[in-house]
Structure formats: structure tokens, C-alpha cells
Amino acid sequence: MSIATAKDTRDTERGSRRLILDHAARLLRNGGYHRATLREIAEAVGIRKASLYYHFASKEEIVEEVVNDGVRFVHEAVVAALAETEGAAPRERLEAAIHAHLAALHGHGDYTSASIKVFTFGAGPVPESVRAVRRAYEDVWRGLIAELQQAGALPAERAPDALRNFLLGALNGSTDWYRPERFRIDALAREFSELLSPAR
Amino acid sequence: MSIATAKDTRDTERGSRRLILDHAARLLRNGGYHRATLREIAEAVGIRKASLYYHFASKEEIVEEVVNDGVRFVHEAVVAALAETEGAAPRERLEAAIHAHLAALHGHGDYTSASIKVFTFGAGPVPESVRAVRRAYEDVWRGLIAELQQAGALPAERAPDALRNFLLGALNGSTDWYRPERFRIDALAREFSELLSPAR
DNA sequence: CCTACCGATCGGTAGG
DNA sequence: CCTACCGATCGGTAGG
């Protein structure tokens, strides 16, 4: 028989939160904001719907956390990949960033797909935290594209905004067609980076 | 005072259907399948919700028609652009196709955005008609990409499926960031086609 | 974390 | 195209 400590309680609470978010992410990915109901989420977790309110203040709060986590997973993976390839050839850094984006996108598929799918929130506008998290990730690519254009690995005469929107749209669009049995992420990353930045 | 003929009746019915679809498309674009309610659609049109069932059998039927029309608008525009540039330089045909896709995408923004947003239908799976309409449009690009790879306007060593998914994802992703006051469609079409098929 | 409950709203139908 | 209505389900709350 064990005596619960403050730390145990915190860990259990964190675990419950994560469990709820995992199921919420899956249901949001499959059905979007309005189809993912609190009843379904609670049932998947194995608790009553009202008990969700012990962990979260509202449905919006659950959705907001899922959506932001989805972006953060990708953001952190790309930042890590860029850190690991610091000083490497520009084309190699581009391929590493694309690879990290795709790997995180499909490695946390429920969160990231939910994040892409749910850009309309319940009633009001998109929460400020969601916009901030997305902007922060875009800034990583803003920086990388500037670096690559300066190094000549991406054509300097292309508009950076168009380039970034084009590439991120193409990568995120893979949630619609990527199937692990049909494509390999490293092959896709190579295809895409060589398409944008051909070896001469 | 006029006497209604059979033709008038048909025209009026068609007009009502279109009016309903126009408002449905706008609401689907903004809220997705479950947030676009029959009550809102009916109110926007200026009729009672039950009267929608005089024109359509179900909500699914309305959504299906909006979604398919969205793809068809783009499909027809691209086919027309390719017909107009028959025999022209490959790179010119690519730019024309991209331009037509973007122009139709944003010229019928409610339908096409709804089409991209609503890929999860109410209860059951995506209707077969929807999958068929989408596949038919993809085939246009399958053909064009094969033609361009053969002509050397797109790198022959790139996988055609990856190329097509990448490009269509990037173009359709523009529904998330395109604003008429920030971008020009002809400039974007040029940026994108030159990115994929640089002039040598 | 639970039982019990709330008003609001959903898509759809009956019958004209 | 209408009025009137249906059962089902929604997010959320009271009170423990």
C-alpha cells in the first residue's frame, strides 16, 4: 500500500491530461472540432464526460492544447535538425529540415493532423496562443529560407514569402496523401529538397 | 402578368438550388461539415429549414454537391488553359495550368475552400462521387507531369507521384494564406512554375 | 473523479 | 414552399 505524495499526484494529473489529449487529438483528426465530442473523448479515456472538467476548463482549452502541441512537435524537431547540421552544406540543411518536418508530422500524426484540420475554432476567433505558436514556427523557416537564398541553394530571385508558403503547404498537404506503406519519408525529403535545390 | 411555363419552373428550381449551394459553400468554408447547419443555410437563403428538403434529400447531398462543384471549377479551368496552350512551350503550359488552378481556386473561393476543408463527411465514408471527381482532376495533372518530364521541363528523375502531390498540396494550401491584397495570382503562378522549372 | 441534470440545438419528418 | 413537431445529442453545471 502506497501513500500518495504531492509529486505522485502531479505525475498522475499530468498523465491523465496527456491521455485525454491523445484521444482528443485522434478524434479531432478524424472529425474536426464539432464532431469530436466531449462524450467520445471521455469514453475513449474511460471516464465520464463531466470528469473532463476536472482537468480542463472547456472543450476549447482541450482543442487549443492539442493544436499547439501539434505545431510544437514539428517546430522542435526542425530546430533540432538545424542544430545538428549547423555548418553543413546549405542543401543538406534544407533536406534535414524537410525530413524533420515530415518525420514529426507523421510521427505525431494525430496531433499534427488535428492541428492542420482545426483552424476554425468553436465560436470565437482562433486563440492568440495558437496564432503565436504558428508564427513562431514560420519564423524558423523564414530564417532558413533567407540563409539558403543568400547561399545560393535556393534561387535568390524568388519571393521568400511565396517560397515559404509554397513549401510549407506542400509539406503539410502530405497529411492528405502520405501512407507509410506507399512512401518513405527519407525518400520524400530527398525528392522535395532536390526539386527545390537541384544538385548542379 | 406572366404565366409560368415548364421551362420557367425548371429555371427557378435551378436558381434556388444554386442559391442554396452558394450559401452552403460559404458556411462550409467557414465552419466545416458539422458547423454549417441547415438552419443557417436556410436563414441565409431566406427560407425555412424544412424547405431545403424540397430541393435536396439530405444535408449530405448538399455538401456533396458543393464539394464536387469546387473540384469541377478548378478541373475545367485547368483543362481549358491546357487546350489554349496546346503546342506551346512546356514551361508555358505549366505556368498556364498553375495559373488556372490558382485563379479558379480563389475565383470560386467558397466552393473550393469548402471542398478542401470538408474531406470528412457526416457519418459514413467519403461518397464515391467525391472520390471519383477528385481522381479525375488528379489525372489531368498525372498527364501533364508525364508530358513535362518527357519534355525535360520537369526533372525526369523525380518521382511523378511525389511531384504531383507536392505541387497540388502547395497550390491548395494557398487557401490558408492567399489574400488578394497581398499577392497577385499571375505573380504567384510565375514564381511557382519557375521554381519547379527554372529557365536555363 | 462521480450521478444527475440543464437549456440549446441538431437533422429530419408529417402533413399540408 | 410552410407550420409544427420529433428524438437525439451537444457543451456545460450543480453538488457531492
Short mmCIF file of C-alpha atoms (C1' of nucleotides) in Angstrom, two decimals:
data_model
loop_
_atom_site.label_atom_id
_atom_site.label_comp_id
_atom_site.label_asym_id
_atom_site.label_seq_id
_atom_site.Cartn_x
_atom_site.Cartn_y
_atom_site.Cartn_z
CA MET A 1 0.00 0.00 0.00
CA SER A 2 1.44 3.33 -1.01
CA ILE A 3 0.95 6.81 0.26
CA ALA A 4 0.39 9.37 -2.44
CA THR A 5 2.89 12.21 -2.39
CA ALA A 6 2.48 15.62 -3.94
CA LYS A 7 4.78 14.55 -6.75
CA ASP A 8 2.76 11.39 -7.44
CA THR A 9 -0.37 13.46 -7.66
CA ARG A 10 1.23 15.84 -10.08
CA ASP A 11 2.51 13.00 -12.21
CA THR A 12 -0.88 11.31 -12.26
CA GLU A 13 -2.57 14.55 -13.20
CA ARG A 14 -0.09 15.11 -15.96
CA GLY A 15 -0.63 11.56 -17.19
CA SER A 16 -4.38 11.99 -17.22
CA ARG A 17 -4.09 15.23 -19.10
CA ARG A 18 -1.86 13.60 -21.69
CA LEU A 19 -4.18 10.63 -22.04
CA ILE A 20 -7.12 12.92 -22.62
CA LEU A 21 -5.15 14.95 -25.15
CA ASP A 22 -4.05 11.81 -27.00
CA HIS A 23 -7.63 10.66 -27.53
CA ALA A 24 -8.81 14.19 -28.25
CA ALA A 25 -6.13 14.54 -30.91
CA ARG A 26 -7.20 11.32 -32.60
CA LEU A 27 -10.86 12.32 -32.61
CA LEU A 28 -10.11 15.86 -33.77
CA ARG A 29 -8.04 14.50 -36.61
CA ASN A 30 -10.85 12.25 -37.76
CA GLY A 31 -13.81 14.51 -37.26
CA GLY A 32 -12.76 18.10 -36.73
CA TYR A 33 -13.80 20.48 -33.99
CA HIS A 34 -17.52 19.91 -33.89
CA ARG A 35 -17.53 16.18 -34.49
CA ALA A 36 -15.02 15.43 -31.75
CA THR A 37 -17.40 15.47 -28.79
CA LEU A 38 -16.50 15.52 -25.13
CA ARG A 39 -18.55 12.37 -24.68
CA GLU A 40 -16.47 10.47 -27.22
CA ILE A 41 -13.23 11.74 -25.74
CA ALA A 42 -14.30 10.79 -22.21
CA GLU A 43 -15.48 7.37 -23.33
CA ALA A 44 -12.19 6.67 -25.06
CA VAL A 45 -10.31 7.65 -21.92
CA GLY A 46 -12.63 5.58 -19.75
CA ILE A 47 -14.11 8.33 -17.60
CA ARG A 48 -17.35 10.31 -17.54
CA LYS A 49 -17.72 13.40 -19.63
CA ALA A 50 -18.17 15.68 -16.61
CA SER A 51 -14.83 14.48 -15.27
CA LEU A 52 -13.03 16.15 -18.14
CA TYR A 53 -13.82 19.42 -16.39
CA TYR A 54 -11.60 18.35 -13.53
CA HIS A 55 -8.64 18.56 -15.90
CA PHE A 56 -9.72 21.24 -18.38
CA ALA A 57 -11.92 24.29 -18.17
CA SER A 58 -13.65 23.79 -21.50
CA LYS A 59 -13.62 21.98 -24.81
CA GLU A 60 -11.79 24.94 -26.30
CA GLU A 61 -8.96 24.51 -23.84
CA ILE A 62 -8.52 20.85 -24.83
CA VAL A 63 -8.55 21.65 -28.52
CA GLU A 64 -6.18 24.57 -28.11
CA GLU A 65 -3.63 22.38 -26.33
CA VAL A 66 -3.82 19.63 -28.95
CA VAL A 67 -3.44 22.07 -31.79
CA ASN A 68 -0.50 23.86 -30.22
CA ASP A 69 1.26 20.64 -29.29
CA GLY A 70 0.98 19.52 -32.92
CA VAL A 71 2.87 22.58 -34.11
CA ARG A 72 5.39 22.39 -31.29
CA PHE A 73 6.34 18.79 -32.07
CA VAL A 74 7.25 19.79 -35.61
CA HIS A 75 8.87 23.05 -34.56
CA GLU A 76 11.18 21.35 -32.07
CA ALA A 77 12.12 18.60 -34.49
CA VAL A 78 13.12 21.08 -37.19
CA VAL A 79 15.09 23.25 -34.79
CA ALA A 80 16.96 20.15 -33.59
CA ALA A 81 17.71 19.10 -37.15
CA LEU A 82 19.09 22.53 -37.97
CA ALA A 83 21.25 22.50 -34.86
CA GLU A 84 22.66 19.11 -35.83
CA THR A 85 23.53 20.27 -39.33
CA GLU A 86 24.98 23.61 -38.30
CA GLY A 87 27.81 24.47 -40.67
CA ALA A 88 26.87 21.74 -43.16
CA ALA A 89 26.18 22.40 -46.81
CA PRO A 90 23.03 24.50 -47.35
CA ARG A 91 21.34 21.84 -49.44
CA GLU A 92 21.96 19.31 -46.70
CA ARG A 93 20.37 21.62 -44.14
CA LEU A 94 17.31 22.06 -46.34
CA GLU A 95 16.90 18.32 -46.70
CA ALA A 96 17.38 17.82 -42.95
CA ALA A 97 14.72 20.43 -42.15
CA ILE A 98 12.26 18.94 -44.63
CA HIS A 99 12.97 15.47 -43.30
CA ALA A 100 12.45 16.57 -39.70
CA HIS A 101 9.21 18.32 -40.59
CA LEU A 102 7.83 15.27 -42.39
CA ALA A 103 9.02 12.81 -39.73
CA ALA A 104 7.48 14.81 -36.89
CA LEU A 105 4.33 15.47 -38.90
CA HIS A 106 3.71 11.77 -39.37
CA GLY A 107 5.30 10.59 -36.12
CA HIS A 108 2.74 12.60 -34.13
CA GLY A 109 0.09 12.22 -36.81
CA ASP A 110 -2.93 12.73 -34.58
CA TYR A 111 -1.70 15.98 -33.10
CA THR A 112 -0.32 17.45 -36.29
CA SER A 113 -3.24 16.42 -38.45
CA ALA A 114 -5.61 17.83 -35.86
CA SER A 115 -3.56 21.00 -35.89
CA ILE A 116 -3.85 21.35 -39.65
CA LYS A 117 -7.51 20.39 -39.74
CA VAL A 118 -8.76 22.51 -36.86
CA PHE A 119 -8.10 26.07 -37.83
CA THR A 120 -11.69 27.09 -37.20
CA PHE A 121 -12.47 27.15 -33.53
CA GLY A 122 -15.82 26.74 -31.87
CA ALA A 123 -17.46 30.09 -31.72
CA GLY A 124 -14.91 32.87 -31.49
CA PRO A 125 -11.75 33.56 -33.42
CA VAL A 126 -8.58 31.47 -33.38
CA PRO A 127 -7.00 31.89 -29.91
CA GLU A 128 -3.99 34.18 -29.75
CA SER A 129 -1.80 31.40 -28.34
CA VAL A 130 -2.46 29.31 -31.45
CA ARG A 131 -1.51 32.14 -33.75
CA ALA A 132 1.63 32.83 -31.74
CA VAL A 133 2.76 29.19 -31.80
CA ARG A 134 2.25 29.00 -35.54
CA ARG A 135 4.03 32.27 -36.17
CA ALA A 136 7.00 31.12 -34.12
CA TYR A 137 7.38 28.06 -36.30
CA GLU A 138 7.04 30.05 -39.51
CA ASP A 139 9.87 32.23 -38.31
CA VAL A 140 12.20 29.23 -38.30
CA TRP A 141 11.53 28.79 -41.99
CA ARG A 142 11.80 32.50 -42.65
CA GLY A 143 15.30 32.35 -41.28
CA LEU A 144 16.28 29.19 -43.10
CA ILE A 145 14.99 30.39 -46.43
CA ALA A 146 16.87 33.66 -46.10
CA GLU A 147 20.02 31.71 -45.30
CA LEU A 148 19.55 29.38 -48.27
CA GLN A 149 18.79 32.16 -50.70
CA GLN A 150 21.90 34.01 -49.59
CA ALA A 151 23.98 30.86 -50.00
CA GLY A 152 22.57 30.26 -53.47
CA ALA A 153 20.89 26.97 -52.51
CA LEU A 154 17.53 28.49 -53.26
CA PRO A 155 17.02 30.94 -56.13
CA ALA A 156 17.54 34.45 -54.80
CA GLU A 157 15.10 35.89 -57.32
CA ARG A 158 12.10 34.04 -55.82
CA ALA A 159 9.91 35.90 -53.31
CA PRO A 160 10.70 34.50 -49.85
CA ASP A 161 7.07 34.59 -48.70
CA ALA A 162 5.86 32.71 -51.75
CA LEU A 163 8.66 30.21 -51.31
CA ARG A 164 7.87 29.58 -47.66
CA ASN A 165 4.11 29.31 -48.16
CA PHE A 166 4.60 27.03 -51.14
CA LEU A 167 6.92 24.67 -49.31
CA LEU A 168 5.04 24.51 -46.01
CA GLY A 169 1.77 24.00 -47.87
CA ALA A 170 3.28 21.16 -49.84
CA LEU A 171 4.71 19.51 -46.73
CA ASN A 172 1.56 19.88 -44.64
CA GLY A 173 -0.55 18.68 -47.54
CA SER A 174 1.15 15.33 -47.14
CA THR A 175 -1.26 14.60 -44.27
CA ASP A 176 -3.84 14.05 -47.02
CA TRP A 177 -1.90 11.56 -49.11
CA TYR A 178 1.03 10.17 -47.14
CA ARG A 179 0.76 6.45 -46.34
CA PRO A 180 3.74 4.73 -44.69
CA GLU A 181 3.32 1.69 -46.94
CA ARG A 182 3.42 3.80 -50.09
CA PHE A 183 6.13 6.35 -49.36
CA ARG A 184 9.36 6.58 -47.38
CA ILE A 185 9.93 9.79 -45.53
CA ASP A 186 13.63 9.95 -46.30
CA ALA A 187 12.90 9.41 -49.99
CA LEU A 188 10.27 12.16 -49.96
CA ALA A 189 12.59 14.56 -48.16
CA ARG A 190 15.24 13.92 -50.81
CA GLU A 191 12.75 14.31 -53.66
CA PHE A 192 11.44 17.60 -52.32
CA SER A 193 14.75 19.16 -51.41
CA GLU A 194 16.32 18.22 -54.72
CA LEU A 195 13.29 19.56 -56.52
CA LEU A 196 13.73 22.95 -54.87
CA SER A 197 17.50 22.93 -54.78
CA PRO A 198 18.85 20.70 -57.56
CA ALA A 199 22.43 19.47 -57.35
CA ARG A 200 24.39 21.05 -60.13
CA MET B 1 -48.60 39.24 -65.57
CA SER B 2 -46.83 36.15 -66.78
CA ILE B 3 -47.83 32.55 -67.00
CA ALA B 4 -45.23 30.15 -65.66
CA THR B 5 -44.08 27.64 -68.22
CA ALA B 6 -42.36 24.33 -67.57
CA LYS B 7 -39.08 25.94 -68.55
CA ASP B 8 -39.57 28.82 -66.12
CA THR B 9 -40.19 26.35 -63.35
CA ARG B 10 -37.06 24.45 -64.16
CA ASP B 11 -35.03 27.64 -64.28
CA THR B 12 -36.42 28.78 -60.96
CA GLU B 13 -35.71 25.44 -59.40
CA ARG B 14 -32.19 25.54 -60.73
CA GLY B 15 -31.76 29.04 -59.43
CA SER B 16 -32.95 28.06 -55.99
CA ARG B 17 -30.62 25.11 -55.92
CA ARG B 18 -27.70 27.31 -56.87
CA LEU B 19 -28.63 29.92 -54.30
CA ILE B 20 -28.75 27.26 -51.61
CA LEU B 21 -25.42 25.84 -52.72
CA ASP B 22 -23.80 29.28 -52.74
CA HIS B 23 -24.71 29.91 -49.13
CA ALA B 24 -23.91 26.33 -48.13
CA ALA B 25 -20.47 26.69 -49.70
CA ARG B 26 -19.76 29.86 -47.77
CA LEU B 27 -20.85 28.33 -44.46
CA LEU B 28 -18.99 25.08 -45.11
CA ARG B 29 -15.85 27.04 -45.87
CA ASN B 30 -16.08 28.95 -42.63
CA GLY B 31 -17.22 26.20 -40.29
CA GLY B 32 -16.82 22.78 -41.85
CA TYR B 33 -19.36 19.99 -42.10
CA HIS B 34 -20.81 19.99 -38.62
CA ARG B 35 -20.82 23.70 -38.01
CA ALA B 36 -22.61 24.54 -41.24
CA THR B 37 -26.16 23.84 -40.12
CA LEU B 38 -29.24 23.54 -42.27
CA ARG B 39 -30.85 26.26 -40.21
CA GLU B 40 -28.07 28.73 -41.02
CA ILE B 41 -28.13 27.82 -44.68
CA ALA B 42 -31.90 28.23 -44.86
CA GLU B 43 -31.81 31.52 -43.00
CA ALA B 44 -29.16 32.90 -45.36
CA VAL B 45 -31.28 31.90 -48.34
CA GLY B 46 -34.41 33.35 -46.74
CA ILE B 47 -36.50 30.20 -46.44
CA ARG B 48 -37.37 27.74 -43.68
CA LYS B 49 -35.09 24.87 -42.90
CA ALA B 50 -37.70 22.25 -43.81
CA SER B 51 -37.99 23.79 -47.27
CA LEU B 52 -34.43 22.73 -48.09
CA TYR B 53 -35.83 19.22 -48.33
CA TYR B 54 -37.91 20.32 -51.30
CA HIS B 55 -34.64 20.80 -53.21
CA PHE B 56 -32.31 18.27 -51.59
CA ALA B 57 -32.80 14.91 -49.95
CA SER B 58 -30.39 15.47 -47.09
CA LYS B 59 -27.57 17.60 -45.74
CA GLU B 60 -25.12 15.13 -47.20
CA GLU B 61 -26.50 15.73 -50.68
CA ILE B 62 -25.99 19.49 -50.35
CA VAL B 63 -22.45 19.09 -49.07
CA GLU B 64 -21.58 16.54 -51.72
CA GLU B 65 -22.68 18.89 -54.49
CA VAL B 66 -20.74 21.85 -53.08
CA VAL B 67 -17.60 19.80 -52.67
CA ASN B 68 -17.78 18.31 -56.15
CA ASP B 69 -18.53 21.66 -57.77
CA GLY B 70 -15.43 23.07 -56.10
CA VAL B 71 -13.20 20.50 -57.74
CA ARG B 72 -15.01 20.77 -61.07
CA PHE B 73 -14.49 24.54 -61.28
CA VAL B 74 -10.76 24.05 -60.96
CA HIS B 75 -10.68 21.00 -63.20
CA GLU B 76 -12.46 22.75 -66.05
CA ALA B 77 -10.30 25.86 -65.78
CA VAL B 78 -7.08 23.86 -65.99
CA VAL B 79 -8.32 21.76 -68.90
CA ALA B 80 -9.26 24.97 -70.75
CA ALA B 81 -5.85 26.50 -70.05
CA LEU B 82 -4.10 23.42 -71.39
CA ALA B 83 -6.26 23.45 -74.51
CA GLU B 84 -5.40 27.11 -75.11
CA THR B 85 -1.69 26.46 -74.79
CA GLU B 86 -1.63 23.29 -76.85
CA GLY B 87 1.66 23.12 -78.71
CA ALA B 88 3.22 25.92 -76.67
CA ALA B 89 6.49 25.56 -74.78
CA PRO B 90 6.23 23.08 -71.89
CA ARG B 91 7.19 25.66 -69.28
CA GLU B 92 4.47 27.95 -70.59
CA ARG B 93 1.91 25.16 -70.26
CA LEU B 94 2.97 24.51 -66.69
CA GLU B 95 2.60 28.15 -65.78
CA ALA B 96 -0.79 28.31 -67.52
CA ALA B 97 -2.03 25.27 -65.61
CA ILE B 98 -0.81 26.61 -62.28
CA HIS B 99 -2.33 29.99 -63.05
CA ALA B 100 -5.67 28.45 -63.98
CA HIS B 101 -5.68 26.33 -60.84
CA LEU B 102 -4.96 29.31 -58.59
CA ALA B 103 -7.39 31.61 -60.39
CA ALA B 104 -10.25 29.12 -60.19
CA LEU B 105 -9.35 28.21 -56.62
CA HIS B 106 -9.69 31.80 -55.49
CA GLY B 107 -12.34 32.84 -58.01
CA HIS B 108 -14.75 30.29 -56.55
CA GLY B 109 -13.23 30.51 -53.10
CA ASP B 110 -16.26 29.33 -51.15
CA TYR B 111 -16.73 26.17 -53.17
CA THR B 112 -13.07 25.26 -53.47
CA SER B 113 -12.21 26.05 -49.86
CA ALA B 114 -15.20 24.02 -48.73
CA SER B 115 -14.01 21.24 -50.98
CA ILE B 116 -10.57 21.24 -49.38
CA LYS B 117 -11.89 21.65 -45.86
CA VAL B 118 -14.67 19.07 -45.96
CA PHE B 119 -12.97 15.79 -46.57
CA THR B 120 -14.64 14.15 -43.60
CA PHE B 121 -18.31 13.61 -44.21
CA GLY B 122 -21.04 13.35 -41.61
CA ALA B 123 -21.24 9.77 -40.52
CA GLY B 124 -20.15 7.40 -43.26
CA PRO B 125 -17.18 7.42 -45.57
CA VAL B 126 -16.46 9.94 -48.32
CA PRO B 127 -19.07 9.40 -51.07
CA GLU B 128 -17.85 7.59 -54.14
CA SER B 129 -18.82 10.51 -56.40
CA VAL B 130 -16.49 12.77 -54.46
CA ARG B 131 -13.58 10.40 -54.80
CA ALA B 132 -14.28 9.98 -58.50
CA VAL B 133 -14.41 13.72 -59.16
CA ARG B 134 -11.13 14.24 -57.34
CA ARG B 135 -9.43 11.36 -59.08
CA ALA B 136 -10.50 12.72 -62.46
CA TYR B 137 -8.80 16.03 -61.71
CA GLU B 138 -5.65 14.36 -60.45
CA ASP B 139 -5.47 12.51 -63.75
CA VAL B 140 -5.14 15.81 -65.58
CA TRP B 141 -2.00 16.53 -63.59
CA ARG B 142 -0.75 13.00 -63.97
CA GLY B 143 -0.84 13.54 -67.73
CA LEU B 144 0.69 16.99 -67.65
CA ILE B 145 3.53 15.96 -65.37
CA ALA B 146 4.36 13.00 -67.58
CA GLU B 147 4.41 15.31 -70.58
CA LEU B 148 6.65 17.84 -68.85
CA GLN B 149 9.07 15.25 -67.56
CA GLN B 150 9.36 13.79 -71.03
CA ALA B 151 9.98 17.24 -72.49
CA GLY B 152 12.62 17.98 -69.86
CA ALA B 153 10.68 20.87 -68.33
CA LEU B 154 10.45 18.93 -65.08
CA PRO B 155 13.31 16.76 -63.85
CA ALA B 156 12.79 13.23 -65.18
CA GLU B 157 14.49 11.72 -62.15
CA ARG B 158 11.82 12.94 -59.72
CA ALA B 159 9.02 10.50 -58.78
CA PRO B 160 5.86 11.65 -60.60
CA ASP B 161 3.57 10.87 -57.66
CA ALA B 162 5.71 12.86 -55.23
CA LEU B 163 5.88 15.70 -57.74
CA ARG B 164 2.12 15.80 -58.24
CA ASN B 165 1.26 15.55 -54.54
CA PHE B 166 3.84 18.18 -53.69
CA LEU B 167 2.59 20.66 -56.27
CA LEU B 168 -1.15 20.18 -55.68
CA GLY B 169 -0.62 20.37 -51.92
CA ALA B 170 1.29 23.61 -52.31
CA LEU B 171 -1.36 25.12 -54.59
CA ASN B 172 -4.31 24.06 -52.46
CA GLY B 173 -2.52 25.22 -49.33
CA SER B 174 -2.82 28.73 -50.70
CA THR B 175 -6.42 28.77 -49.42
CA ASP B 176 -4.84 29.20 -45.99
CA TRP B 177 -2.61 32.17 -46.76
CA TYR B 178 -3.67 33.79 -50.05
CA ARG B 179 -5.05 37.30 -49.68
CA PRO B 180 -5.84 39.28 -52.84
CA GLU B 181 -4.37 42.43 -51.33
CA ARG B 182 -1.06 40.72 -50.53
CA PHE B 183 -0.43 38.55 -53.59
CA ARG B 184 -1.12 38.62 -57.30
CA ILE B 185 -2.16 35.33 -58.85
CA ASP B 186 -0.17 35.83 -62.01
CA ALA B 187 2.93 36.63 -59.96
CA LEU B 188 2.43 33.54 -57.82
CA ALA B 189 1.91 31.33 -60.87
CA ARG B 190 5.17 32.65 -62.30
CA GLU B 191 7.03 32.19 -59.02
CA PHE B 192 5.84 28.62 -58.63
CA SER B 193 6.35 27.49 -62.20
CA GLU B 194 9.84 29.00 -62.37
CA LEU B 195 10.66 27.40 -59.05
CA LEU B 196 9.79 23.97 -60.40
CA SER B 197 11.00 24.56 -63.93
CA PRO B 198 13.69 27.25 -63.95
CA ALA B 199 14.53 28.97 -67.20
CA ARG B 200 18.03 27.99 -68.16
"C1'" DC C 1 -13.48 11.63 -10.29
"C1'" DC C 2 -18.97 10.56 -9.97
"C1'" DT C 3 -24.54 10.95 -10.78
"C1'" DA C 4 -27.97 13.70 -12.31
"C1'" DC C 5 -29.49 17.25 -14.75
"C1'" DC C 6 -29.94 21.69 -17.81
"C1'" DG C 7 -31.25 24.61 -21.99
"C1'" DA C 8 -29.94 24.82 -26.66
"C1'" DT C 9 -29.59 22.97 -30.94
"C1'" DC C 10 -29.09 19.36 -34.32
"C1'" DG C 11 -31.02 16.81 -38.90
"C1'" DG C 12 -35.10 15.16 -40.30
"C1'" DT C 13 -40.39 14.14 -40.84
"C1'" DA C 14 -45.64 14.74 -41.03
"C1'" DG C 15 -48.91 16.90 -43.28
"C1'" DG C 16 -50.39 20.35 -45.76
"C1'" DC D 1 -42.57 26.28 -50.07
"C1'" DC D 2 -44.91 26.45 -44.94
"C1'" DT D 3 -46.00 25.29 -39.55
"C1'" DA D 4 -45.34 22.23 -36.10
"C1'" DC D 5 -43.08 18.75 -34.19
"C1'" DC D 6 -39.71 14.65 -33.12
"C1'" DG D 7 -35.84 12.01 -30.72
"C1'" DA D 8 -31.03 12.52 -30.26
"C1'" DT D 9 -27.22 14.84 -28.85
"C1'" DC D 10 -24.48 18.81 -27.70
"C1'" DG D 11 -21.28 21.51 -24.02
"C1'" DG D 12 -21.62 22.66 -19.57
"C1'" DT D 13 -23.12 22.92 -14.37
"C1'" DA D 14 -24.64 21.55 -9.50
"C1'" DG D 15 -23.34 19.17 -5.84
"C1'" DG D 16 -21.02 15.80 -3.95
#
